[in-house]
Coordinates of C-alpha atoms in Angstrom, one line a residue:
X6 CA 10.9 52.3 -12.4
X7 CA 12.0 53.7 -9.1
X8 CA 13.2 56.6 -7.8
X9 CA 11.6 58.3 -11.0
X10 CA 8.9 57.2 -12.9
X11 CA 10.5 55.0 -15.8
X12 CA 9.6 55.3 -19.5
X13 CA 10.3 53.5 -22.6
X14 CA 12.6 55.4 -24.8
X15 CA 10.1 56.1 -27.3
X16 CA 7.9 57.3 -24.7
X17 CA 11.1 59.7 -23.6
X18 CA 10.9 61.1 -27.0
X19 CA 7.5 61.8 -27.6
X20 CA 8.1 63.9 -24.4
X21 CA 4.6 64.6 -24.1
X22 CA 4.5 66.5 -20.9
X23 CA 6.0 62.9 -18.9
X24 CA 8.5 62.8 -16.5
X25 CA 12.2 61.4 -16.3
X26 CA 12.1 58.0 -16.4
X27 CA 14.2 55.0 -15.3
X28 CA 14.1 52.6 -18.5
X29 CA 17.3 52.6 -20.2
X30 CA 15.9 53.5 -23.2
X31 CA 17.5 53.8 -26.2
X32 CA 18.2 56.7 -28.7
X33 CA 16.3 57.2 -31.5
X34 CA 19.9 58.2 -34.0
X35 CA 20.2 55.0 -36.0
X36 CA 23.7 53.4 -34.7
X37 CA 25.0 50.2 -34.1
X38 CA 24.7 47.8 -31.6
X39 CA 25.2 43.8 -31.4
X40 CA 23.1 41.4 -29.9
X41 CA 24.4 38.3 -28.6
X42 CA 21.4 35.8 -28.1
X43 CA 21.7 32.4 -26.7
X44 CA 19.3 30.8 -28.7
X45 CA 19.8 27.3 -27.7
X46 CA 20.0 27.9 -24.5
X47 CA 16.5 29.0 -24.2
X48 CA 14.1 26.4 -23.1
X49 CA 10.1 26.1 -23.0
X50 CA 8.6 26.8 -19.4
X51 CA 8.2 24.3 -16.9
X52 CA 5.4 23.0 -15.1
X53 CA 3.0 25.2 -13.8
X54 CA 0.7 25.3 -10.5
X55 CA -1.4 28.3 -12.0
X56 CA -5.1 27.5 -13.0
X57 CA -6.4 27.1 -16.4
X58 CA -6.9 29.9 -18.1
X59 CA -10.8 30.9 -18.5
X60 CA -12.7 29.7 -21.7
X61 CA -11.9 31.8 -24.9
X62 CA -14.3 34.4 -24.8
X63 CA -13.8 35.5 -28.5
X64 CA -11.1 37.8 -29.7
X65 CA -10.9 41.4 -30.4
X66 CA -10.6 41.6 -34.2
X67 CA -12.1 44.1 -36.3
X68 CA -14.6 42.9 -38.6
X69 CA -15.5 39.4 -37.2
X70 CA -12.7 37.5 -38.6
X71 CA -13.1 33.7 -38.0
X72 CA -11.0 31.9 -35.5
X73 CA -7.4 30.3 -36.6
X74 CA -7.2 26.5 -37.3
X75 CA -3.7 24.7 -36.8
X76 CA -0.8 26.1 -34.4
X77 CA -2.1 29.8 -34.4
X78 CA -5.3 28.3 -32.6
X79 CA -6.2 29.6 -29.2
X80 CA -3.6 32.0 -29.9
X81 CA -4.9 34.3 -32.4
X82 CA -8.3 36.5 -31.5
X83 CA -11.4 36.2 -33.3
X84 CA -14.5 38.2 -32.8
X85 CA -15.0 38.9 -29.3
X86 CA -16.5 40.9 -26.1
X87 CA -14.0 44.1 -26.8
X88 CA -15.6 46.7 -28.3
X89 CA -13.5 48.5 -30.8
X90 CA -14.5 51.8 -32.8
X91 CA -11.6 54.5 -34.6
X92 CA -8.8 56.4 -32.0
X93 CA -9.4 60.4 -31.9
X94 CA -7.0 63.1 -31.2
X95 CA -3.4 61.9 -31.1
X96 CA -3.4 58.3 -31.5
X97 CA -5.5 58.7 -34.8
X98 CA -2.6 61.2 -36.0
X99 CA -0.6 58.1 -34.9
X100 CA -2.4 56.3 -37.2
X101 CA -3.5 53.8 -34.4
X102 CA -7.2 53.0 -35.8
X103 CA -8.8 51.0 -33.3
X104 CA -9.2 52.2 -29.3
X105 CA -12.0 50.6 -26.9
X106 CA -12.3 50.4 -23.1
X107 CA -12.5 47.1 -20.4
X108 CA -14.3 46.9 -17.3
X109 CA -12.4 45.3 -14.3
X110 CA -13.1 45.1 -10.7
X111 CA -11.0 47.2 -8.2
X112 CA -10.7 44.7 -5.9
X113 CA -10.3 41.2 -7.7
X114 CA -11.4 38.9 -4.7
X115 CA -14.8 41.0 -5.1
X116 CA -15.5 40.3 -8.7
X117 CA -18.7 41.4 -8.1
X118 CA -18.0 44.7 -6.7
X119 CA -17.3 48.6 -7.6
X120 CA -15.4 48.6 -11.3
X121 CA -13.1 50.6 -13.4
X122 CA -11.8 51.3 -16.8
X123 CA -9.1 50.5 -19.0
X124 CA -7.9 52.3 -22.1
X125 CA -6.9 50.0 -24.8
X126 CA -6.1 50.6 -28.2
X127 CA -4.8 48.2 -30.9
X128 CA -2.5 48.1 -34.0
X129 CA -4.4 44.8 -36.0
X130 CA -1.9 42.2 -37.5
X131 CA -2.6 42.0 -41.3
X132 CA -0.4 38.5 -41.9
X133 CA -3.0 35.8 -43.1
X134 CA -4.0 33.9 -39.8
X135 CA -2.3 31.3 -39.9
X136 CA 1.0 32.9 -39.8
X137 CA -0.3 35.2 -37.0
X138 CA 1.1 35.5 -33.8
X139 CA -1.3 36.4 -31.4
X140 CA -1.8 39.3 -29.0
X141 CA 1.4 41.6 -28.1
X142 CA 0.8 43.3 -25.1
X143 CA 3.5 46.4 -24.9
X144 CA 4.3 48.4 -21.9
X145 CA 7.1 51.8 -21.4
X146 CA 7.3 51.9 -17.6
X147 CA 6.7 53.5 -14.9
X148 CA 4.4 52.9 -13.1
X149 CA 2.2 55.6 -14.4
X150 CA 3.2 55.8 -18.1
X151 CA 1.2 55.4 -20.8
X152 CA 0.8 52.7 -23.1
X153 CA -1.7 54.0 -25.3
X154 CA 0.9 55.8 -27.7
X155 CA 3.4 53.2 -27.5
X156 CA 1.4 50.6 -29.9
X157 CA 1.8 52.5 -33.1
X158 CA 5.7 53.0 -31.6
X159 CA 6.4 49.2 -31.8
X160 CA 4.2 48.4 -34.8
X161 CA 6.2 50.9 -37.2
X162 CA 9.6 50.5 -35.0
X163 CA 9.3 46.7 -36.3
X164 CA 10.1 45.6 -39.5
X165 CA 6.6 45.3 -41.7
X166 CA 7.0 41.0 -41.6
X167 CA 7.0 41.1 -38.4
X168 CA 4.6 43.5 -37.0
X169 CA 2.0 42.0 -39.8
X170 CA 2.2 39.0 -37.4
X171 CA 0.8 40.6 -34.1
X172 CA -1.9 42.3 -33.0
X173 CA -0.2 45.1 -30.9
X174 CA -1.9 46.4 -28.1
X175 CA -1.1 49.3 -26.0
X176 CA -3.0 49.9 -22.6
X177 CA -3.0 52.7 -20.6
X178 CA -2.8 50.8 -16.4
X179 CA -5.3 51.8 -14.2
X180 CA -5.0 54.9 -12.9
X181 CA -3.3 56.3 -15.9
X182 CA -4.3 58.8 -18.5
X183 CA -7.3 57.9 -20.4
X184 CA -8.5 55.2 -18.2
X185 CA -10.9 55.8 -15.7
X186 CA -10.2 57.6 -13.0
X187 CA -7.5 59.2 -13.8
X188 CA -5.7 59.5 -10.3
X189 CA -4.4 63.2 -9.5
X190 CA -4.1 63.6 -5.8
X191 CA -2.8 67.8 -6.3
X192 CA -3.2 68.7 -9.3
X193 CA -0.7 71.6 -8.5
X194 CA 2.3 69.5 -7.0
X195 CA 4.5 70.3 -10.0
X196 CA 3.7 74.4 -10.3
X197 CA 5.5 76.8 -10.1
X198 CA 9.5 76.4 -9.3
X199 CA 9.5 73.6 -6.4
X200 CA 12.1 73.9 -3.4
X201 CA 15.6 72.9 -3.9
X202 CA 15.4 69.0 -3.9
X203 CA 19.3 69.3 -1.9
X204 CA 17.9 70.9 1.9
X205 CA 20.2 73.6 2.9
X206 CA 19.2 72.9 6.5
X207 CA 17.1 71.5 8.7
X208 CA 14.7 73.8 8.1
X209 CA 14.4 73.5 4.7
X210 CA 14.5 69.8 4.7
X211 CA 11.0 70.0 7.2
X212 CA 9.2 71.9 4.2
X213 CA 10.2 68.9 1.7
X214 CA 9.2 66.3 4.2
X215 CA 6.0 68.4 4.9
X216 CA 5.0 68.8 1.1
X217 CA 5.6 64.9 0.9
X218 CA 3.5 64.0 4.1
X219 CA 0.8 66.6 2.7
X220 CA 0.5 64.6 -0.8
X221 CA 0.2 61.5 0.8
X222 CA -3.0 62.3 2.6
X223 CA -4.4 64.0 0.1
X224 CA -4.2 60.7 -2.5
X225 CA -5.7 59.1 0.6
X226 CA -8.4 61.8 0.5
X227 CA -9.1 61.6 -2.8
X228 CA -8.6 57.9 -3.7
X229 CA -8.8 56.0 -0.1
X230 CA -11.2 53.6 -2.3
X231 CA -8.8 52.4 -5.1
X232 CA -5.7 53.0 -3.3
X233 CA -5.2 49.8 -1.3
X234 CA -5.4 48.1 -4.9
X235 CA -3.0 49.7 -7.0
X236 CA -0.5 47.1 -6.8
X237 CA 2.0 45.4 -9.4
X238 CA 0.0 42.5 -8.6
X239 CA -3.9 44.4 -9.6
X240 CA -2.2 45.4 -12.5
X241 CA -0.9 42.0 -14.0
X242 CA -4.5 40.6 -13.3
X243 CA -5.5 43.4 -15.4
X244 CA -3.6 42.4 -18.2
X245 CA -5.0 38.9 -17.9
X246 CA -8.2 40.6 -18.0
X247 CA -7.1 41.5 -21.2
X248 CA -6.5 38.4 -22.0
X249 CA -9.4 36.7 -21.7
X250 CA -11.0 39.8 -23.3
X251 CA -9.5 38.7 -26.8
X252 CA -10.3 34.9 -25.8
X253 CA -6.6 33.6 -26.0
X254 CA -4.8 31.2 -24.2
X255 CA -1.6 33.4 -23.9
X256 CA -0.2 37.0 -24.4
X257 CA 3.1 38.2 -25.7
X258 CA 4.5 40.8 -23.9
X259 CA 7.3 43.7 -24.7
X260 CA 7.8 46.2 -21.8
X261 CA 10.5 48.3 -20.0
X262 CA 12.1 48.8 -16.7
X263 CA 8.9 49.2 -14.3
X264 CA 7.4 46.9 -17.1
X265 CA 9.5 44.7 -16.9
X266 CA 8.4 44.4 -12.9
X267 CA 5.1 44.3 -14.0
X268 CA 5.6 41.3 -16.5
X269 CA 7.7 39.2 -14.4
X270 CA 4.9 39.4 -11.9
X271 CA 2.6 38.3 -15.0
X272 CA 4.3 35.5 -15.4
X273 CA 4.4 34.3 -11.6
X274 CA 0.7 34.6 -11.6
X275 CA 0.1 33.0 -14.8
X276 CA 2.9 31.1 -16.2
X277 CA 1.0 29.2 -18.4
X278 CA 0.0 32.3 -20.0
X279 CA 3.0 33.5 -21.4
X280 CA 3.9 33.2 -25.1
X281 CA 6.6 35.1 -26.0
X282 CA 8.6 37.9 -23.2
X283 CA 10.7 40.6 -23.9
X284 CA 12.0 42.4 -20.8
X285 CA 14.4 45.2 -21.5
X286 CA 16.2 46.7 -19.0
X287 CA 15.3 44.6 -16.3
X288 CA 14.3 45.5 -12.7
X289 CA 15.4 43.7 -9.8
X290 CA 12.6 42.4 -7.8
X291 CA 14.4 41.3 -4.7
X292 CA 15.4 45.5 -3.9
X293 CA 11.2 46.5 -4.7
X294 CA 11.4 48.9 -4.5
X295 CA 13.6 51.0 -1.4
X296 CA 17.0 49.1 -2.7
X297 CA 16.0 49.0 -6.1
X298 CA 15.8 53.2 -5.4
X299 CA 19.2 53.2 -3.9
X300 CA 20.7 51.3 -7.1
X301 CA 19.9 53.6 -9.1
X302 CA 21.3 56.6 -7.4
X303 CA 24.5 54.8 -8.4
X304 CA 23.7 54.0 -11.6
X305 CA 22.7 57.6 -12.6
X306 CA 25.6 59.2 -11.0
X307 CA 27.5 56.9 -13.7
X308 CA 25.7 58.4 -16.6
X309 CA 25.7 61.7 -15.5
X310 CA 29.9 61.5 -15.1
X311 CA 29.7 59.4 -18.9
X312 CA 27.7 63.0 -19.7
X313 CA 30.1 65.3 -19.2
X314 CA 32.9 63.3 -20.4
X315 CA 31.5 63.2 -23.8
X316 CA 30.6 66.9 -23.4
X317 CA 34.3 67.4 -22.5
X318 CA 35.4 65.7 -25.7
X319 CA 33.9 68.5 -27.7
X320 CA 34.7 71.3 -26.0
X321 CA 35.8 73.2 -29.4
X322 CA 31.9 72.7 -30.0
X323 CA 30.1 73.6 -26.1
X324 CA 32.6 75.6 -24.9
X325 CA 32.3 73.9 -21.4
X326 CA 35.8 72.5 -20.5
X327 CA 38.0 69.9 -21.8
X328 CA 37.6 67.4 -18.7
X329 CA 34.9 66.0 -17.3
X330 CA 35.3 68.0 -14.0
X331 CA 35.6 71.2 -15.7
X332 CA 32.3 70.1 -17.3
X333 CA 31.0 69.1 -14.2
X334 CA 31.8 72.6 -12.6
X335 CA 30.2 74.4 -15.4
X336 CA 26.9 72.6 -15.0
X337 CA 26.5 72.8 -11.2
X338 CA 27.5 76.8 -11.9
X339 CA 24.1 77.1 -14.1
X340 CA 22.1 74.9 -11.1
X341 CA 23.4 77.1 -8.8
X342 CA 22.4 80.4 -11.4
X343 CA 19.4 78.5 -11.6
X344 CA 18.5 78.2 -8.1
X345 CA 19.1 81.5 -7.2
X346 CA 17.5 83.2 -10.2
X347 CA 15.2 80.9 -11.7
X348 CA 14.1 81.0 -15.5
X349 CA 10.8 82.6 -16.2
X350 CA 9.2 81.4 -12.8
X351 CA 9.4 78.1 -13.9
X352 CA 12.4 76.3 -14.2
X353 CA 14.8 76.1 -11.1
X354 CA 17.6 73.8 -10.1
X355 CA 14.8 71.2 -9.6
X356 CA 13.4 71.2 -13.1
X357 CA 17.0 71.6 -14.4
X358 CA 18.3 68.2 -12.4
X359 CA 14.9 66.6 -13.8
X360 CA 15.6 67.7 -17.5
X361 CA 19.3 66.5 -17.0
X362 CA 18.2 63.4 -15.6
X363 CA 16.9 61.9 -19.1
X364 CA 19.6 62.0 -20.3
X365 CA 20.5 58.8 -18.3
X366 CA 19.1 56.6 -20.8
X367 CA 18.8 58.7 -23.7
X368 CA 22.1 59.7 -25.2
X369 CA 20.7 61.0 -28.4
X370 CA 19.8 64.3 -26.0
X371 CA 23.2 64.7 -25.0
X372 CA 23.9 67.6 -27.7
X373 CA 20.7 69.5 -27.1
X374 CA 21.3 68.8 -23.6
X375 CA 25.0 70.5 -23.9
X376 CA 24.0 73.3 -26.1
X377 CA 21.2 74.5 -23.6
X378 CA 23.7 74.5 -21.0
X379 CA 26.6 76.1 -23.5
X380 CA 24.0 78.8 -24.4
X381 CA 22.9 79.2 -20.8
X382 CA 26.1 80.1 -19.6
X383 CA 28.1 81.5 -22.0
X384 CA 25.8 83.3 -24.2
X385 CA 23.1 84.2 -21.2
X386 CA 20.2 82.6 -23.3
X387 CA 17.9 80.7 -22.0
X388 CA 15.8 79.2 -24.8
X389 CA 17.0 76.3 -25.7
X390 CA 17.5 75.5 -21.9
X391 CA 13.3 76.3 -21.9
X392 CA 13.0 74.3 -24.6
X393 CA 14.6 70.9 -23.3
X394 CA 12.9 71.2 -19.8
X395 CA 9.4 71.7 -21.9
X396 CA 10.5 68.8 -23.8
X397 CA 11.8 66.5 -21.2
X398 CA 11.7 68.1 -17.9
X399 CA 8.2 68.6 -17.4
X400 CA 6.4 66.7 -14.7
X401 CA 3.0 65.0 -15.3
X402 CA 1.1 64.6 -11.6
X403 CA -1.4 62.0 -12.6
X404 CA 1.9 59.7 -13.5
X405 CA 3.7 60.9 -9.9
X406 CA 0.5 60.1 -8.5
X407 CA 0.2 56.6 -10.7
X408 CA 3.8 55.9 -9.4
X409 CA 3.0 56.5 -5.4
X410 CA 0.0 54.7 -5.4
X411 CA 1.5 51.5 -7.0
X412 CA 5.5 51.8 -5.4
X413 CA 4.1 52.4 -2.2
X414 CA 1.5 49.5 -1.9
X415 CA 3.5 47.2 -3.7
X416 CA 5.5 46.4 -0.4
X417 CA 6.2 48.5 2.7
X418 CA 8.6 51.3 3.3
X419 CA 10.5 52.8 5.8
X420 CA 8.7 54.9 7.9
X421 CA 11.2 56.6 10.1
X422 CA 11.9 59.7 8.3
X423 CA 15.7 59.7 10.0
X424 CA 16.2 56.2 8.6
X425 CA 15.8 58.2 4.8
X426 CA 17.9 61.3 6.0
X427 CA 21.0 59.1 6.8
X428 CA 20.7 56.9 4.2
X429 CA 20.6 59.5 1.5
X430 CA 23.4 61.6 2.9
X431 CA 25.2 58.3 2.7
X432 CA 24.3 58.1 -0.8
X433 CA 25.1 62.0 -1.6
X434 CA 28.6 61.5 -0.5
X435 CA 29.7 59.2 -3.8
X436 CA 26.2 59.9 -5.7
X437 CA 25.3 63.7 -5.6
X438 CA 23.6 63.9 -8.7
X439 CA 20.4 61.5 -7.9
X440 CA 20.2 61.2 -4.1
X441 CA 18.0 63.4 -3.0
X442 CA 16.2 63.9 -6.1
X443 CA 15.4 60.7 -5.5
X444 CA 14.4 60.3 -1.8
X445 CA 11.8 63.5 -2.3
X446 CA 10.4 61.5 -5.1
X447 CA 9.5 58.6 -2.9
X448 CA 9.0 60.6 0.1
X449 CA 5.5 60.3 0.0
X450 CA 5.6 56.3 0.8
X451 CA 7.0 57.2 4.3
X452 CA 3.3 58.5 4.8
X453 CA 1.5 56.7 2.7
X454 CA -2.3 55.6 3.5
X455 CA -1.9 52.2 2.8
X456 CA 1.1 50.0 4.2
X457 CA 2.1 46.8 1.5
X458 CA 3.5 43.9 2.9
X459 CA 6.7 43.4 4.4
X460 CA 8.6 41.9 1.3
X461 CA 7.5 41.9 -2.2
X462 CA 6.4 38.8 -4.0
X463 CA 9.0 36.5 -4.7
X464 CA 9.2 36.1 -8.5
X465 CA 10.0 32.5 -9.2
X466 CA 12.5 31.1 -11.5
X467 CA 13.0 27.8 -13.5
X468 CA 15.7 27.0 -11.0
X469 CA 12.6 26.2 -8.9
X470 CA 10.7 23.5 -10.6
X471 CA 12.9 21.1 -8.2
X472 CA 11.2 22.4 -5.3
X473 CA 7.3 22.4 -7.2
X474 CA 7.1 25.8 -7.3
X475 CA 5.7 27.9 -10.2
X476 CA 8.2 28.8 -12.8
X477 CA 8.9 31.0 -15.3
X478 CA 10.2 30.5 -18.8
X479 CA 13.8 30.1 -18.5
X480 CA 15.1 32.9 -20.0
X481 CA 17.5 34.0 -22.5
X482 CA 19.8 37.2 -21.8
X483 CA 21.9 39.3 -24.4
X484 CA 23.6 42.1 -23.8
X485 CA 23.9 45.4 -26.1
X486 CA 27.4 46.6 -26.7
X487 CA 28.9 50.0 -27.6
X488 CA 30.6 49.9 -31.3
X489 CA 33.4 52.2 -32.5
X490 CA 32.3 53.2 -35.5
X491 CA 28.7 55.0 -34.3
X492 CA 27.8 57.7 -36.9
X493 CA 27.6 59.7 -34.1
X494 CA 31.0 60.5 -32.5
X495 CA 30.6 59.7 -29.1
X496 CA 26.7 58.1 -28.9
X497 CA 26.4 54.6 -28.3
X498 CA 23.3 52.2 -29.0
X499 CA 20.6 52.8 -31.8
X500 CA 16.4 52.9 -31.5
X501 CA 17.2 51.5 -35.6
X502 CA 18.6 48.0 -34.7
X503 CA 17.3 48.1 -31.0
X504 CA 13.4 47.6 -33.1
X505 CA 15.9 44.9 -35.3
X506 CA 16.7 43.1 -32.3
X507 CA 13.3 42.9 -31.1
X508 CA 12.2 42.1 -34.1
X509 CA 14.8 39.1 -34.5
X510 CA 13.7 38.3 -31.0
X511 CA 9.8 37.6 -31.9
X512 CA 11.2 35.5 -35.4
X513 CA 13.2 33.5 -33.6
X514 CA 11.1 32.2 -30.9
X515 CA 8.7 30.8 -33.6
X516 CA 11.6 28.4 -34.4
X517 CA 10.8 25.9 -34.3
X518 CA 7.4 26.5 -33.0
X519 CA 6.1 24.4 -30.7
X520 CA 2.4 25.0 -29.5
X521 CA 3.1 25.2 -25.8
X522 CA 6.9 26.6 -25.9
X523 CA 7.0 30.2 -24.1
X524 CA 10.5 31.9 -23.9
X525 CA 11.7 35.2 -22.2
X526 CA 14.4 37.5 -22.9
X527 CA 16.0 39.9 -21.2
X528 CA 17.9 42.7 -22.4
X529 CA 20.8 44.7 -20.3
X530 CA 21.6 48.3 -20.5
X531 CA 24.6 50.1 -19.5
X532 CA 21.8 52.3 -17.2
X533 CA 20.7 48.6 -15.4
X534 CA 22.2 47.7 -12.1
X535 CA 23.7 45.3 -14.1
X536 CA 24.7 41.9 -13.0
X537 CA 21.6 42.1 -10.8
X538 CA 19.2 41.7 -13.4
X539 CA 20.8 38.2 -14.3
X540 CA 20.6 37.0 -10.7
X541 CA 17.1 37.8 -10.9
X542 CA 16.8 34.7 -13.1
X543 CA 19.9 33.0 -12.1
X544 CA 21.2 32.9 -15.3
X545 CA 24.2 34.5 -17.0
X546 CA 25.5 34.0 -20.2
X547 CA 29.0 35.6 -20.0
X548 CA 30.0 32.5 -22.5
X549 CA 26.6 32.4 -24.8
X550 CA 28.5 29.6 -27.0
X551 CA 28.2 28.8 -30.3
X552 CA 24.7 29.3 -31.3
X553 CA 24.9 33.0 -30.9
X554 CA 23.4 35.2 -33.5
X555 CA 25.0 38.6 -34.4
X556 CA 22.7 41.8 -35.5
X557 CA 22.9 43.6 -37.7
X558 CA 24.7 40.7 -39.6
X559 CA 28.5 41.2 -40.7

């Protein structure tokens, strides 16, 4: 989400040639957290204005499985329209074994019209059907990341009883990676060392508005045709494509930051077809996306100063300074090495800032993070510096250009370039680490081809069933807390019991089942611009009560 392209923490891991991301992801170190979940304070979704949902058009199983009788029925996917056959190349060394591709119109008010591809791929559940839970649709972020991989994440993140009980399904959004096309509007944006993303002057600030301005018409060049529908909104009516592809009456659905966008837009469009929601760490979609940009700047510059403290705290180990601001003076000292003499023509201060910046969310780099820099500087090597930017620094333009085309439409921009300037030197002055990095990134949707509407769609809460509006689920929030006694000195949170509290999450909503019941949770990360993410729902629970549940248990 936002200023960068956001990705699920698994998909931060993988590192597979994506960008920085803005999910608030997790680390993979086992650790502990709690959960606090207001269970009874979750209630089934309201009325709903949306229309019915088309007839079942079969499911998606493998093998022509016959359709569930009792509660799992209209839930759980039979044999259907999707076309599945075995995953090559990396998802089969995934061990994902099913992949297949849906046709959907570029332009939904012309179903008739020109069409595209999507990339799906499936984990089957393997729980007898009729303790099967249907379709769970999974998403890391973005927009422009790739869901294909994150299936076979989720399925062996959760514990076996529960991921028996859903078919998981990763997709990759139009535009991205394997579905077709693949948007790439300069192939060559990222080459080569890039200019310093902090202008010098005036002069140097024309070039970076120039570059922006020059990718803007070329994805207008390139992609004029699908452009104008690469919204939030075409993508959610892609996943109820999906939908009716497996002929079910509702989806689960797991997703992160920018996912989390894109499902509560789901769920505005199609409230009654929502099961089962887990949003985790949770986008704001009153500031979509020019404020939501700004946040983050903030938010960032929080993580970066939580950086070098811990960094600080070992300074027997790094050799970088016992305070945080002798920390922070050592690593601006290699950006500044870094800009002048840059690392084998490819890393600069601009690749170093967007190695650094993963580390936002992902506190289990921290230590390869501070040995780069300790080796960087005080030892003059630069290979494991090389190796982290390879491993999380490295841009990925069909995602950049994934994240313009959808950011950009989804609502309009500023287009006075003057307006940016003074707003990001604004921003510099208390948030250096982020600001700029961040305007350059959006740049482009000063210029952009196609202007979105004024303000984004309003995303509709329980709270308005009063006024007979749509409504969403009302939803349940918990919170993840830092514990003292992490096995790592230092790291907070764990990718262990984050899967455990997911995994609680999908148990729990089946009790007690009621055919009709749909619940959403939202999770908060110290990365999240916090209290912002309840408001979107109008709901806190500062005082859950006492039906709270505790994982892992005492």
């Amino acid at each position: 989400m936002m200023g960068d392209m956001s990705i699920s923490p698994v998909a931060a891991r993988r590192a597979a040639g994506r960008r920085r991301g803005r999910t608030g992801w997790v680390p993979a170190t086992a650790l502990t957290v709690t959960a606090l979940l207001g269970i009874g304070a979750c209630s089934a979704g309201g009325s709903s204005s949306s229309p019915a949902a088309p007839p079942a058009a079969g499911g998606a199983q493998s093998g022509g499985a016959s359709q569930a009788t009792g509660p799992a029925a209209g839930i759980v996917p039979g044999p259907g329209t999707l076309h599945w056959h075995s995953c090559g190349g990396l998802l089969a060394q995934q061990g994902v074994p099913e992949c297949a591709t849906l046709s959907v119109p570029v332009d939904y008010a012309k179903p008739g019209g020109r069409h595209i591809t999507l990339a799906l791929d499936m984990i089957p559940a393997t729980a007898p059907k009729s303790q099967q839970q249907g379709i769970l649709l999974v998403n890391p972020g973005g927009p422009g990341g790739s869901g294909l991989p994150l299936a076979a994440e989720v399925a062996q993140g959760l514990s076996p009883g529960v991921a028996a009980q859903y078919d998981i399904v990763g997709f990759d959004p139009r535009g991205v990676g394997s579905s077709v096309p693949a948007l790439s509007c300069d192939p060559g944006f990222f080459a080569g060392v890039r200019p310093n993303y902090i202008p010098a002057s005036p002069a140097a600030e024309q070039v970076l508005i120039n570059r922006a301005k020059t990718y803007a018409a070329d994805c207008g060049k390139r992609f004029g045709w699908l452009l104008p529908h690469m919204t939030t909104q075409d993508t959610a009516r892609d996943m109820d494509a999906i939908r009716a592809a497996f002929g079910v009456s509702k989806v689960n659905y797991y997703a992160f930051s920018y996912g989390t966008y894109l499902g509560q837009v789901y769920a505005t469009l199609f409230p009654d077809r929502v099961r089962r929601m887990v949003l985790d760490s949770v986008v704001d979609p009153t500031g979509v996306w020019y404020a939501d940009n700004v946040d983050q700047d903030y938010a960032f510059q929080g993580r970066m100063e939580a950086f070098f403290a811990w960094v600080a705290k070992y300074d027997g180990t790094y050799h970088l300074g016992s305070t945080a601001a002798q920390v922070q003076a050592a690593w601006y000292r290699a950006r500044n090495r870094l800009l002048a003499h840059p690392v084998n023509g490819t890393i600069g201060a601009d690749e170093f800032d967007d190695t650094f910046l993963q580390g936002g969310y992902l506190d289990e780099l921290w230590p390869g993070f501070a040995q780069a820099l300790s080796s960087y500087l005080n030892d003059g090597q630069a290979g494991d510096l090389i190796t982290q930017y390879q491993g999380y620094g490295k841009q990925g333009e069909n995602e950049f250009a994934v994240y313009n085309a959808v950011q950009c439409s989804d609502v309009n921009w500023p287009r006075n370039w003057s307006f940016w300037t003074s707003d990001t030197e604004r921003v510099y002055a208390k948030a250096p680490f982020q600001a700029w990095d961040n305007a350059w990134f959006n740049a482009a949707c000063a210029f952009w081809p196609v202007k979105g509407p004024a303000k984004p769609l309003k995303i509709e809460s329980d709270l308005d069933q009063d006024l007979g509006k749509v409504s969403l689920p009302q939803p349940c929030s918990f919170q993840l807390f830092e514990l003292e006694d992490s096995p790592v000195p230092g790291l907070s949170f764990g990718d262990r019991n984050d899967w455990g509290v997911l995994a609680l999450l999908l148990k729990y909503q089946a009790r007690p089942e009621k055919e009709g019941d749909n619940h959403v949770w939202i999770v908060q990360r110290p990365l999240d611009t916090g209290d912002k993410a309840a408001v979107t729902f109008k709901l806190t629970f500062d005082d859950p009560g006492p039906d709270v549940l505790h994982w892992p248990k005492e």
